Amino acid sequence: MGRLADKIAFITGGASGLGEAIARRYVAEGAHVIIADIDVAGGEALVAQLGAAARFVRLDVSDEASWLAALGTCERLDVLVNNAGITTLGSIEEVTLAQFMHEIDIDVVGVFLGCKHVIRLMREAGGSVINMSSMTGVRAQGNLFAYNAAKAAVTHMTKSCALHFAEQGYPIRCNSVHPGAIHTPIIDKVLAQSSDPEALYASFVATHPIGRLGKPEEIAAIAVYLASDESAFATGAEFRIDGGSTL
Ligand SMILES: NC(=O)c1ccc[n+]([C@@H]2O[C@H](COP(=O)([O-])OP(=O)(O)OC[C@H]3O[C@@H](n4cnc5c(N)ncnc54)[C@H](O)[C@@H]3O)[C@@H](O)[C@H]2O)c1
């Protein structure tokens, strides 16, 4: 308890799944959180549960004006978690241009805009940027073409930001987190896109040597470490929390 005392964290996609688990854990560790999401009802319901340590702001991560408005409500920010994302199922033969561009708009443009516009708030006082990539940002899967492209981009954008911040002398760290399959609503949305959801679920389990899917709390734990001063020497790194699936 208290590992994030007095920190202020902005969490995109904070209304559900991993973002929600991170928000709950951050508040338990003493942080103030800003839940930023397109899901207004879900975000406001979570804030009502978290109390005075949380507030909600509507944000569409793919829209620059939305970012400027949302960050404009913050006087100070210590942590940005670029977590909002979607998963498009389909191979290179199946994915349409519209689906590909939608995936890139949210998972790549969203992270680009967050990293770019948070600098103004962090370059003097410092901060930690945590980008949610995926095990598929390290190891490709044939049926996740657009998602593979997006999450690989997040992996490398993170390293480019980390280098730039260090070269400029900005006290901002930037790291990527690579979860294996974690049972959140995103998994249910992917299963709903499949003609054989049971076989797809079994294939998810089979890719994890540890023999199960992960839990949101297991990703929140690394997000606490990266937000805290305990990770002061970590930047540009890939944190794989994936049950061994990239081994
Ligand atoms: N769950 C997994 O197995 C898994 C594995 C690896 C990586 N990830 C990544 O973790 C992140 C969170 O996934 P999750 O499992 O919690 O999914 P989720 O579907 O439960 O939550 C995603 C959240 O993002 C929000 N969102 C979607 N589009 C948005 C937009 N344009 N602007 C703002 N918010 C938007 C949604 O409203 C939702 O609250 C994603 O980036 C995902 O790719 C998840």
PDB file of C-alpha atoms and ligand atoms in Angstrom:
ATOM      1  CA  MET A   1       0.000   0.000   0.000  1.00  0.00           C
ATOM      2  CA  GLY A   2       1.109   3.576  -0.685  1.00  0.00           C
ATOM      3  CA  ARG A   3       3.560   2.746  -3.485  1.00  0.00           C
ATOM      4  CA  LEU A   4       1.915   5.469  -5.636  1.00  0.00           C
ATOM      5  CA  ALA A   5       1.147   8.020  -2.923  1.00  0.00           C
ATOM      6  CA  ASP A   6       0.566  11.514  -4.391  1.00  0.00           C
ATOM      7  CA  LYS A   7       0.945  10.340  -8.017  1.00  0.00           C
ATOM      8  CA  ILE A   8      -1.598  11.432 -10.623  1.00  0.00           C
ATOM      9  CA  ALA A   9      -2.260   8.881 -13.376  1.00  0.00           C
ATOM     10  CA  PHE A  10      -4.211   9.193 -16.621  1.00  0.00           C
ATOM     11  CA  ILE A  11      -5.477   5.825 -17.867  1.00  0.00           C
ATOM     12  CA  THR A  12      -6.941   5.479 -21.360  1.00  0.00           C
ATOM     13  CA  GLY A  13      -9.500   2.731 -21.814  1.00  0.00           C
ATOM     14  CA  GLY A  14      -9.818   2.870 -18.033  1.00  0.00           C
ATOM     15  CA  ALA A  15     -13.510   1.969 -17.935  1.00  0.00           C
ATOM     16  CA  SER A  16     -13.052  -1.771 -18.566  1.00  0.00           C
ATOM     17  CA  GLY A  17     -10.759  -4.773 -18.380  1.00  0.00           C
ATOM     18  CA  LEU A  18      -7.062  -4.091 -17.837  1.00  0.00           C
ATOM     19  CA  GLY A  19      -7.546  -0.323 -17.549  1.00  0.00           C
ATOM     20  CA  GLU A  20     -10.154  -0.816 -14.829  1.00  0.00           C
ATOM     21  CA  ALA A  21      -7.901  -3.246 -12.933  1.00  0.00           C
ATOM     22  CA  ILE A  22      -5.000  -0.777 -13.180  1.00  0.00           C
ATOM     23  CA  ALA A  23      -7.217   2.085 -11.944  1.00  0.00           C
ATOM     24  CA  ARG A  24      -8.428   0.040  -8.953  1.00  0.00           C
ATOM     25  CA  ARG A  25      -4.881  -0.960  -7.994  1.00  0.00           C
ATOM     26  CA  TYR A  26      -3.489   2.565  -8.480  1.00  0.00           C
ATOM     27  CA  VAL A  27      -6.143   4.001  -6.145  1.00  0.00           C
ATOM     28  CA  ALA A  28      -5.396   1.259  -3.601  1.00  0.00           C
ATOM     29  CA  GLU A  29      -1.716   2.330  -3.785  1.00  0.00           C
ATOM     30  CA  GLY A  30      -2.565   5.979  -3.045  1.00  0.00           C
ATOM     31  CA  ALA A  31      -2.731   7.509  -6.543  1.00  0.00           C
ATOM     32  CA  HIS A  32      -5.318   9.849  -8.010  1.00  0.00           C
ATOM     33  CA  VAL A  33      -6.603   8.504 -11.335  1.00  0.00           C
ATOM     34  CA  ILE A  34      -8.227  10.044 -14.370  1.00  0.00           C
ATOM     35  CA  ILE A  35     -10.275   7.437 -16.225  1.00  0.00           C
ATOM     36  CA  ALA A  36     -10.296   8.427 -19.911  1.00  0.00           C
ATOM     37  CA  ASP A  37     -12.582   6.447 -22.202  1.00  0.00           C
ATOM     38  CA  ILE A  38     -15.232   6.658 -24.928  1.00  0.00           C
ATOM     39  CA  ASP A  39     -17.480   4.594 -22.646  1.00  0.00           C
ATOM     40  CA  VAL A  40     -19.017   7.387 -20.562  1.00  0.00           C
ATOM     41  CA  ALA A  41     -21.472   5.204 -18.617  1.00  0.00           C
ATOM     42  CA  GLY A  42     -18.817   2.590 -17.748  1.00  0.00           C
ATOM     43  CA  GLY A  43     -16.247   5.212 -16.797  1.00  0.00           C
ATOM     44  CA  GLU A  44     -18.631   7.180 -14.598  1.00  0.00           C
ATOM     45  CA  ALA A  45     -19.848   3.991 -12.882  1.00  0.00           C
ATOM     46  CA  LEU A  46     -16.250   3.047 -12.026  1.00  0.00           C
ATOM     47  CA  VAL A  47     -15.483   6.545 -10.722  1.00  0.00           C
ATOM     48  CA  ALA A  48     -18.569   6.328  -8.478  1.00  0.00           C
ATOM     49  CA  GLN A  49     -17.071   3.162  -6.941  1.00  0.00           C
ATOM     50  CA  LEU A  50     -13.541   4.576  -6.586  1.00  0.00           C
ATOM     51  CA  GLY A  51     -14.659   7.805  -4.874  1.00  0.00           C
ATOM     52  CA  ALA A  52     -12.741  11.057  -4.498  1.00  0.00           C
ATOM     53  CA  ALA A  53      -9.454   9.607  -5.782  1.00  0.00           C
ATOM     54  CA  ALA A  54     -10.908   9.216  -9.293  1.00  0.00           C
ATOM     55  CA  ARG A  55     -12.518  11.323 -11.973  1.00  0.00           C
ATOM     56  CA  PHE A  56     -13.733  10.612 -15.495  1.00  0.00           C
ATOM     57  CA  VAL A  57     -12.980  12.425 -18.746  1.00  0.00           C
ATOM     58  CA  ARG A  58     -14.387  11.448 -22.128  1.00  0.00           C
ATOM     59  CA  LEU A  59     -11.605  10.670 -24.592  1.00  0.00           C
ATOM     60  CA  ASP A  60     -11.486   9.181 -28.068  1.00  0.00           C
ATOM     61  CA  VAL A  61      -7.810   8.250 -28.340  1.00  0.00           C
ATOM     62  CA  SER A  62      -7.895   8.372 -32.150  1.00  0.00           C
ATOM     63  CA  ASP A  63      -8.895  12.057 -32.157  1.00  0.00           C
ATOM     64  CA  GLU A  64      -6.258  14.763 -31.528  1.00  0.00           C
ATOM     65  CA  ALA A  65      -8.761  17.435 -30.455  1.00  0.00           C
ATOM     66  CA  SER A  66     -10.177  14.995 -27.911  1.00  0.00           C
ATOM     67  CA  TRP A  67      -6.677  14.417 -26.475  1.00  0.00           C
ATOM     68  CA  LEU A  68      -5.980  18.161 -26.231  1.00  0.00           C
ATOM     69  CA  ALA A  69      -9.280  18.737 -24.441  1.00  0.00           C
ATOM     70  CA  ALA A  70      -8.809  15.823 -22.016  1.00  0.00           C
ATOM     71  CA  LEU A  71      -5.186  16.627 -21.141  1.00  0.00           C
ATOM     72  CA  GLY A  72      -6.180  20.287 -20.858  1.00  0.00           C
ATOM     73  CA  THR A  73      -8.130  19.341 -17.731  1.00  0.00           C
ATOM     74  CA  CYS A  74      -4.851  18.229 -16.044  1.00  0.00           C
ATOM     75  CA  GLU A  75      -2.483  20.648 -14.315  1.00  0.00           C
ATOM     76  CA  ARG A  76      -0.023  17.902 -13.435  1.00  0.00           C
ATOM     77  CA  LEU A  77       0.453  14.316 -14.527  1.00  0.00           C
ATOM     78  CA  ASP A  78       2.965  11.749 -13.279  1.00  0.00           C
ATOM     79  CA  VAL A  79       1.797   8.676 -15.182  1.00  0.00           C
ATOM     80  CA  LEU A  80       0.146   8.068 -18.558  1.00  0.00           C
ATOM     81  CA  VAL A  81      -1.121   4.566 -19.286  1.00  0.00           C
ATOM     82  CA  ASN A  82      -1.845   4.274 -23.019  1.00  0.00           C
ATOM     83  CA  ASN A  83      -4.089   1.257 -22.602  1.00  0.00           C
ATOM     84  CA  ALA A  84      -7.180   1.782 -24.819  1.00  0.00           C
ATOM     85  CA  GLY A  85      -7.305  -0.733 -27.641  1.00  0.00           C
ATOM     86  CA  ILE A  86      -9.366  -3.046 -29.790  1.00  0.00           C
ATOM     87  CA  THR A  87      -8.587  -6.427 -31.343  1.00  0.00           C
ATOM     88  CA  THR A  88      -9.489  -7.196 -34.940  1.00  0.00           C
ATOM     89  CA  LEU A  89      -9.555 -10.907 -35.737  1.00  0.00           C
ATOM     90  CA  GLY A  90      -8.506 -11.969 -39.236  1.00  0.00           C
ATOM     91  CA  SER A  91      -5.615 -12.948 -41.497  1.00  0.00           C
ATOM     92  CA  ILE A  92      -4.050 -10.794 -44.232  1.00  0.00           C
ATOM     93  CA  GLU A  93      -6.595 -12.392 -46.655  1.00  0.00           C
ATOM     94  CA  GLU A  94      -9.595 -11.656 -44.459  1.00  0.00           C
ATOM     95  CA  VAL A  95      -8.983  -8.175 -43.057  1.00  0.00           C
ATOM     96  CA  THR A  96     -10.478  -5.291 -45.045  1.00  0.00           C
ATOM     97  CA  LEU A  97      -8.785  -1.922 -45.466  1.00  0.00           C
ATOM     98  CA  ALA A  98     -11.481  -0.302 -43.308  1.00  0.00           C
ATOM     99  CA  GLN A  99     -10.888  -2.819 -40.487  1.00  0.00           C
ATOM    100  CA  PHE A 100      -7.116  -2.376 -40.748  1.00  0.00           C
ATOM    101  CA  MET A 101      -7.358   1.418 -40.606  1.00  0.00           C
ATOM    102  CA  HIS A 102      -9.759   1.280 -37.636  1.00  0.00           C
ATOM    103  CA  GLU A 103      -7.303  -0.910 -35.707  1.00  0.00           C
ATOM    104  CA  ILE A 104      -4.413   1.464 -36.548  1.00  0.00           C
ATOM    105  CA  ASP A 105      -6.472   4.552 -35.624  1.00  0.00           C
ATOM    106  CA  ILE A 106      -7.133   3.326 -32.092  1.00  0.00           C
ATOM    107  CA  ASP A 107      -4.129   1.174 -31.196  1.00  0.00           C
ATOM    108  CA  VAL A 108      -1.377   3.112 -33.012  1.00  0.00           C
ATOM    109  CA  VAL A 109      -2.591   6.687 -33.552  1.00  0.00           C
ATOM    110  CA  GLY A 110      -4.025   6.646 -30.018  1.00  0.00           C
ATOM    111  CA  VAL A 111      -0.628   5.803 -28.496  1.00  0.00           C
ATOM    112  CA  PHE A 112       1.166   8.285 -30.782  1.00  0.00           C
ATOM    113  CA  LEU A 113      -1.105  11.150 -29.706  1.00  0.00           C
ATOM    114  CA  GLY A 114      -0.855  10.253 -26.027  1.00  0.00           C
ATOM    115  CA  CYS A 115       2.956  10.096 -26.072  1.00  0.00           C
ATOM    116  CA  LYS A 116       3.184  13.321 -28.060  1.00  0.00           C
ATOM    117  CA  HIS A 117       0.836  15.522 -26.062  1.00  0.00           C
ATOM    118  CA  VAL A 118       1.782  14.350 -22.582  1.00  0.00           C
ATOM    119  CA  ILE A 119       5.332  15.698 -23.012  1.00  0.00           C
ATOM    120  CA  ARG A 120       4.149  19.227 -22.219  1.00  0.00           C
ATOM    121  CA  LEU A 121       2.907  18.018 -18.820  1.00  0.00           C
ATOM    122  CA  MET A 122       5.927  15.853 -17.966  1.00  0.00           C
ATOM    123  CA  ARG A 123       9.074  17.390 -19.447  1.00  0.00           C
ATOM    124  CA  GLU A 124       9.874  19.523 -16.382  1.00  0.00           C
ATOM    125  CA  ALA A 125       8.640  17.456 -13.431  1.00  0.00           C
ATOM    126  CA  GLY A 126       9.124  14.020 -15.038  1.00  0.00           C
ATOM    127  CA  GLY A 127       6.853  11.065 -15.499  1.00  0.00           C
ATOM    128  CA  SER A 128       6.261   7.509 -16.630  1.00  0.00           C
ATOM    129  CA  VAL A 129       4.520   6.541 -19.870  1.00  0.00           C
ATOM    130  CA  ILE A 130       3.265   2.953 -20.008  1.00  0.00           C
ATOM    131  CA  ASN A 131       2.177   1.687 -23.423  1.00  0.00           C
ATOM    132  CA  MET A 132      -0.014  -1.410 -23.591  1.00  0.00           C
ATOM    133  CA  SER A 133       1.331  -3.598 -26.378  1.00  0.00           C
ATOM    134  CA  SER A 134       0.760  -7.366 -26.387  1.00  0.00           C
ATOM    135  CA  MET A 135       2.572 -10.681 -26.672  1.00  0.00           C
ATOM    136  CA  THR A 136       1.484 -10.350 -30.320  1.00  0.00           C
ATOM    137  CA  GLY A 137       3.601  -7.211 -30.545  1.00  0.00           C
ATOM    138  CA  VAL A 138       6.567  -9.569 -30.126  1.00  0.00           C
ATOM    139  CA  ARG A 139       5.373 -12.845 -31.714  1.00  0.00           C
ATOM    140  CA  ALA A 140       2.984 -12.786 -34.692  1.00  0.00           C
ATOM    141  CA  GLN A 141      -0.137 -14.932 -35.127  1.00  0.00           C
ATOM    142  CA  GLY A 142      -1.600 -15.644 -38.580  1.00  0.00           C
ATOM    143  CA  ASN A 143      -5.170 -14.790 -37.603  1.00  0.00           C
ATOM    144  CA  LEU A 144      -4.378 -11.387 -36.020  1.00  0.00           C
ATOM    145  CA  PHE A 145      -2.818  -9.463 -38.909  1.00  0.00           C
ATOM    146  CA  ALA A 146      -4.037  -5.938 -38.098  1.00  0.00           C
ATOM    147  CA  TYR A 147      -3.559  -6.394 -34.349  1.00  0.00           C
ATOM    148  CA  ASN A 148      -0.015  -7.760 -34.910  1.00  0.00           C
ATOM    149  CA  ALA A 149       0.839  -4.682 -36.991  1.00  0.00           C
ATOM    150  CA  ALA A 150      -0.598  -2.305 -34.400  1.00  0.00           C
ATOM    151  CA  LYS A 151       1.038  -3.877 -31.357  1.00  0.00           C
ATOM    152  CA  ALA A 152       4.444  -4.226 -33.065  1.00  0.00           C
ATOM    153  CA  ALA A 153       4.215  -0.505 -33.829  1.00  0.00           C
ATOM    154  CA  VAL A 154       3.512   0.208 -30.143  1.00  0.00           C
ATOM    155  CA  THR A 155       6.605  -1.817 -29.163  1.00  0.00           C
ATOM    156  CA  HIS A 156       8.890   0.250 -31.379  1.00  0.00           C
ATOM    157  CA  MET A 157       7.200   3.645 -30.819  1.00  0.00           C
ATOM    158  CA  THR A 158       7.911   3.061 -27.116  1.00  0.00           C
ATOM    159  CA  LYS A 159      11.628   2.603 -27.739  1.00  0.00           C
ATOM    160  CA  SER A 160      11.803   5.668 -30.007  1.00  0.00           C
ATOM    161  CA  CYS A 161      10.084   7.793 -27.340  1.00  0.00           C
ATOM    162  CA  ALA A 162      12.359   6.439 -24.597  1.00  0.00           C
ATOM    163  CA  LEU A 163      15.449   7.369 -26.616  1.00  0.00           C
ATOM    164  CA  HIS A 164      14.158  10.826 -27.517  1.00  0.00           C
ATOM    165  CA  PHE A 165      13.208  11.641 -23.919  1.00  0.00           C
ATOM    166  CA  ALA A 166      16.639  10.519 -22.672  1.00  0.00           C
ATOM    167  CA  GLU A 167      18.487  12.378 -25.442  1.00  0.00           C
ATOM    168  CA  GLN A 168      16.568  15.581 -24.675  1.00  0.00           C
ATOM    169  CA  GLY A 169      17.223  15.240 -20.950  1.00  0.00           C
ATOM    170  CA  TYR A 170      13.504  14.982 -20.203  1.00  0.00           C
ATOM    171  CA  PRO A 171      12.982  12.962 -17.001  1.00  0.00           C
ATOM    172  CA  ILE A 172      10.287  10.885 -18.703  1.00  0.00           C
ATOM    173  CA  ARG A 173      10.489   7.095 -18.954  1.00  0.00           C
ATOM    174  CA  CYS A 174       8.570   5.091 -21.556  1.00  0.00           C
ATOM    175  CA  ASN A 175       8.068   1.315 -21.404  1.00  0.00           C
ATOM    176  CA  SER A 176       5.800  -1.242 -23.055  1.00  0.00           C
ATOM    177  CA  VAL A 177       3.784  -4.002 -21.391  1.00  0.00           C
ATOM    178  CA  HIS A 178       3.101  -7.226 -23.324  1.00  0.00           C
ATOM    179  CA  PRO A 179       0.296  -9.259 -21.791  1.00  0.00           C
ATOM    180  CA  GLY A 180      -0.548 -12.752 -22.913  1.00  0.00           C
ATOM    181  CA  ALA A 181      -4.264 -13.471 -23.269  1.00  0.00           C
ATOM    182  CA  ILE A 182      -5.999 -12.049 -20.194  1.00  0.00           C
ATOM    183  CA  HIS A 183      -9.669 -12.798 -19.654  1.00  0.00           C
ATOM    184  CA  THR A 184     -11.295  -9.363 -20.059  1.00  0.00           C
ATOM    185  CA  PRO A 185     -14.215  -8.174 -22.241  1.00  0.00           C
ATOM    186  CA  ILE A 186     -11.803  -7.814 -25.208  1.00  0.00           C
ATOM    187  CA  ILE A 187     -11.411 -11.609 -25.259  1.00  0.00           C
ATOM    188  CA  ASP A 188     -15.207 -12.033 -25.346  1.00  0.00           C
ATOM    189  CA  LYS A 189     -15.364  -9.547 -28.254  1.00  0.00           C
ATOM    190  CA  VAL A 190     -12.703 -11.549 -30.165  1.00  0.00           C
ATOM    191  CA  LEU A 191     -14.510 -14.841 -29.451  1.00  0.00           C
ATOM    192  CA  ALA A 192     -17.730 -13.263 -30.764  1.00  0.00           C
ATOM    193  CA  GLN A 193     -15.974 -12.612 -34.118  1.00  0.00           C
ATOM    194  CA  SER A 194     -15.086 -16.333 -34.481  1.00  0.00           C
ATOM    195  CA  SER A 195     -17.112 -19.094 -36.158  1.00  0.00           C
ATOM    196  CA  ASP A 196     -15.803 -21.554 -33.510  1.00  0.00           C
ATOM    197  CA  PRO A 197     -15.341 -19.674 -30.199  1.00  0.00           C
ATOM    198  CA  GLU A 198     -14.627 -22.832 -28.136  1.00  0.00           C
ATOM    199  CA  ALA A 199     -11.782 -23.906 -30.426  1.00  0.00           C
ATOM    200  CA  LEU A 200     -10.407 -20.374 -30.445  1.00  0.00           C
ATOM    201  CA  TYR A 201     -10.493 -20.184 -26.617  1.00  0.00           C
ATOM    202  CA  ALA A 202      -8.700 -23.566 -26.412  1.00  0.00           C
ATOM    203  CA  SER A 203      -6.078 -22.245 -28.841  1.00  0.00           C
ATOM    204  CA  PHE A 204      -5.522 -19.197 -26.579  1.00  0.00           C
ATOM    205  CA  VAL A 205      -4.895 -21.467 -23.581  1.00  0.00           C
ATOM    206  CA  ALA A 206      -2.605 -23.722 -25.635  1.00  0.00           C
ATOM    207  CA  THR A 207      -0.264 -20.834 -26.498  1.00  0.00           C
ATOM    208  CA  HIS A 208       0.509 -20.280 -22.783  1.00  0.00           C
ATOM    209  CA  PRO A 209       3.018 -22.795 -21.351  1.00  0.00           C
ATOM    210  CA  ILE A 210       1.714 -21.913 -17.885  1.00  0.00           C
ATOM    211  CA  GLY A 211      -1.591 -23.565 -18.945  1.00  0.00           C
ATOM    212  CA  ARG A 212      -4.126 -20.795 -18.387  1.00  0.00           C
ATOM    213  CA  LEU A 213      -5.094 -17.281 -19.368  1.00  0.00           C
ATOM    214  CA  GLY A 214      -3.877 -14.404 -17.210  1.00  0.00           C
ATOM    215  CA  LYS A 215      -5.846 -12.268 -14.743  1.00  0.00           C
ATOM    216  CA  PRO A 216      -6.210  -8.463 -15.037  1.00  0.00           C
ATOM    217  CA  GLU A 217      -4.626  -8.064 -11.566  1.00  0.00           C
ATOM    218  CA  GLU A 218      -1.453  -9.710 -12.892  1.00  0.00           C
ATOM    219  CA  ILE A 219      -1.081  -6.888 -15.433  1.00  0.00           C
ATOM    220  CA  ALA A 220      -2.048  -4.219 -12.876  1.00  0.00           C
ATOM    221  CA  ALA A 221       0.898  -5.410 -10.742  1.00  0.00           C
ATOM    222  CA  ILE A 222       3.489  -4.554 -13.420  1.00  0.00           C
ATOM    223  CA  ALA A 223       1.683  -1.263 -14.093  1.00  0.00           C
ATOM    224  CA  VAL A 224       2.173  -0.319 -10.416  1.00  0.00           C
ATOM    225  CA  TYR A 225       5.893  -1.071 -10.654  1.00  0.00           C
ATOM    226  CA  LEU A 226       6.279   1.008 -13.830  1.00  0.00           C
ATOM    227  CA  ALA A 227       4.300   3.937 -12.387  1.00  0.00           C
ATOM    228  CA  SER A 228       6.326   3.946  -9.165  1.00  0.00           C
ATOM    229  CA  ASP A 229       9.805   5.275  -8.513  1.00  0.00           C
ATOM    230  CA  GLU A 230      10.942   1.642  -8.054  1.00  0.00           C
ATOM    231  CA  SER A 231      11.310   1.465 -11.865  1.00  0.00           C
ATOM    232  CA  ALA A 232      13.420   4.667 -12.108  1.00  0.00           C
ATOM    233  CA  PHE A 233      16.143   2.952 -14.201  1.00  0.00           C
ATOM    234  CA  ALA A 234      13.756   1.194 -16.627  1.00  0.00           C
ATOM    235  CA  THR A 235      13.075   2.834 -19.979  1.00  0.00           C
ATOM    236  CA  GLY A 236      12.463   1.548 -23.494  1.00  0.00           C
ATOM    237  CA  ALA A 237      11.966  -1.957 -22.117  1.00  0.00           C
ATOM    238  CA  GLU A 238       9.457  -4.680 -23.026  1.00  0.00           C
ATOM    239  CA  PHE A 239       7.732  -6.158 -19.976  1.00  0.00           C
ATOM    240  CA  ARG A 240       6.333  -9.548 -21.057  1.00  0.00           C
ATOM    241  CA  ILE A 241       3.677 -10.804 -18.657  1.00  0.00           C
ATOM    242  CA  ASP A 242       2.438 -13.663 -20.787  1.00  0.00           C
ATOM    243  CA  GLY A 243       2.590 -17.035 -19.048  1.00  0.00           C
ATOM    244  CA  GLY A 244       5.669 -17.896 -21.107  1.00  0.00           C
ATOM    245  CA  SER A 245       3.909 -17.554 -24.461  1.00  0.00           C
ATOM    246  CA  THR A 246       6.754 -15.683 -26.166  1.00  0.00           C
ATOM    247  CA  LEU A 247       9.433 -18.174 -25.068  1.00  0.00           C
TER     248      LEU A 247
HETATM  249  N1  LIG B   1      -7.102  -8.809 -22.677  1.00  0.00           N
HETATM  250  C1  LIG B   1      -6.055  -9.314 -23.320  1.00  0.00           C
HETATM  251  O1  LIG B   1      -5.923 -10.539 -23.512  1.00  0.00           O
HETATM  252  C2  LIG B   1      -4.987  -8.412 -23.835  1.00  0.00           C
HETATM  253  C3  LIG B   1      -3.760  -9.004 -24.198  1.00  0.00           C
HETATM  254  C4  LIG B   1      -2.754  -8.194 -24.690  1.00  0.00           C
HETATM  255  C5  LIG B   1      -2.960  -6.823 -24.792  1.00  0.00           C
HETATM  256  N2  LIG B   1      -4.168  -6.299 -24.440  1.00  0.00           N
HETATM  257  C6  LIG B   1      -4.343  -4.874 -24.610  1.00  0.00           C
HETATM  258  O2  LIG B   1      -4.726  -4.298 -23.384  1.00  0.00           O
HETATM  259  C7  LIG B   1      -5.534  -3.144 -23.633  1.00  0.00           C
HETATM  260  C8  LIG B   1      -6.824  -3.228 -22.836  1.00  0.00           C
HETATM  261  O3  LIG B   1      -7.528  -4.384 -23.255  1.00  0.00           O
HETATM  262  P1  LIG B   1      -8.726  -4.991 -22.409  1.00  0.00           P
HETATM  263  O4  LIG B   1      -8.536  -6.465 -22.468  1.00  0.00           O
HETATM  264  O5  LIG B   1      -8.831  -4.337 -21.092  1.00  0.00           O
HETATM  265  O6  LIG B   1      -9.968  -4.586 -23.353  1.00  0.00           O
HETATM  266  P2  LIG B   1     -11.431  -4.030 -22.981  1.00  0.00           P
HETATM  267  O7  LIG B   1     -12.214  -4.175 -24.257  1.00  0.00           O
HETATM  268  O8  LIG B   1     -11.951  -4.673 -21.754  1.00  0.00           O
HETATM  269  O9  LIG B   1     -11.170  -2.506 -22.663  1.00  0.00           O
HETATM  270  C9  LIG B   1     -10.771  -1.591 -23.649  1.00  0.00           C
HETATM  271  C10 LIG B   1     -11.233  -0.214 -23.239  1.00  0.00           C
HETATM  272  O10 LIG B   1     -10.802   0.701 -24.257  1.00  0.00           O
HETATM  273  C11 LIG B   1     -11.871   1.599 -24.521  1.00  0.00           C
HETATM  274  N3  LIG B   1     -11.742   2.151 -25.863  1.00  0.00           N
HETATM  275  C12 LIG B   1     -11.918   1.521 -27.054  1.00  0.00           C
HETATM  276  N4  LIG B   1     -11.761   2.395 -28.066  1.00  0.00           N
HETATM  277  C13 LIG B   1     -11.454   3.598 -27.494  1.00  0.00           C
HETATM  278  C14 LIG B   1     -11.164   4.884 -28.016  1.00  0.00           C
HETATM  279  N5  LIG B   1     -11.194   5.122 -29.337  1.00  0.00           N
HETATM  280  N6  LIG B   1     -10.868   5.874 -27.150  1.00  0.00           N
HETATM  281  C15 LIG B   1     -10.869   5.657 -25.803  1.00  0.00           C
HETATM  282  N7  LIG B   1     -11.160   4.468 -25.255  1.00  0.00           N
HETATM  283  C16 LIG B   1     -11.440   3.443 -26.098  1.00  0.00           C
HETATM  284  C17 LIG B   1     -13.125   0.746 -24.356  1.00  0.00           C
HETATM  285  O11 LIG B   1     -14.292   1.537 -24.178  1.00  0.00           O
HETATM  286  C18 LIG B   1     -12.761  -0.087 -23.137  1.00  0.00           C
HETATM  287  O12 LIG B   1     -13.113   0.560 -21.933  1.00  0.00           O
HETATM  288  C19 LIG B   1      -5.727  -3.085 -25.148  1.00  0.00           C
HETATM  289  O13 LIG B   1      -4.781  -2.187 -25.712  1.00  0.00           O
HETATM  290  C20 LIG B   1      -5.438  -4.490 -25.577  1.00  0.00           C
HETATM  291  O14 LIG B   1      -5.018  -4.584 -26.917  1.00  0.00           O
HETATM  292  C21 LIG B   1      -5.179  -7.059 -23.954  1.00  0.00           C
END
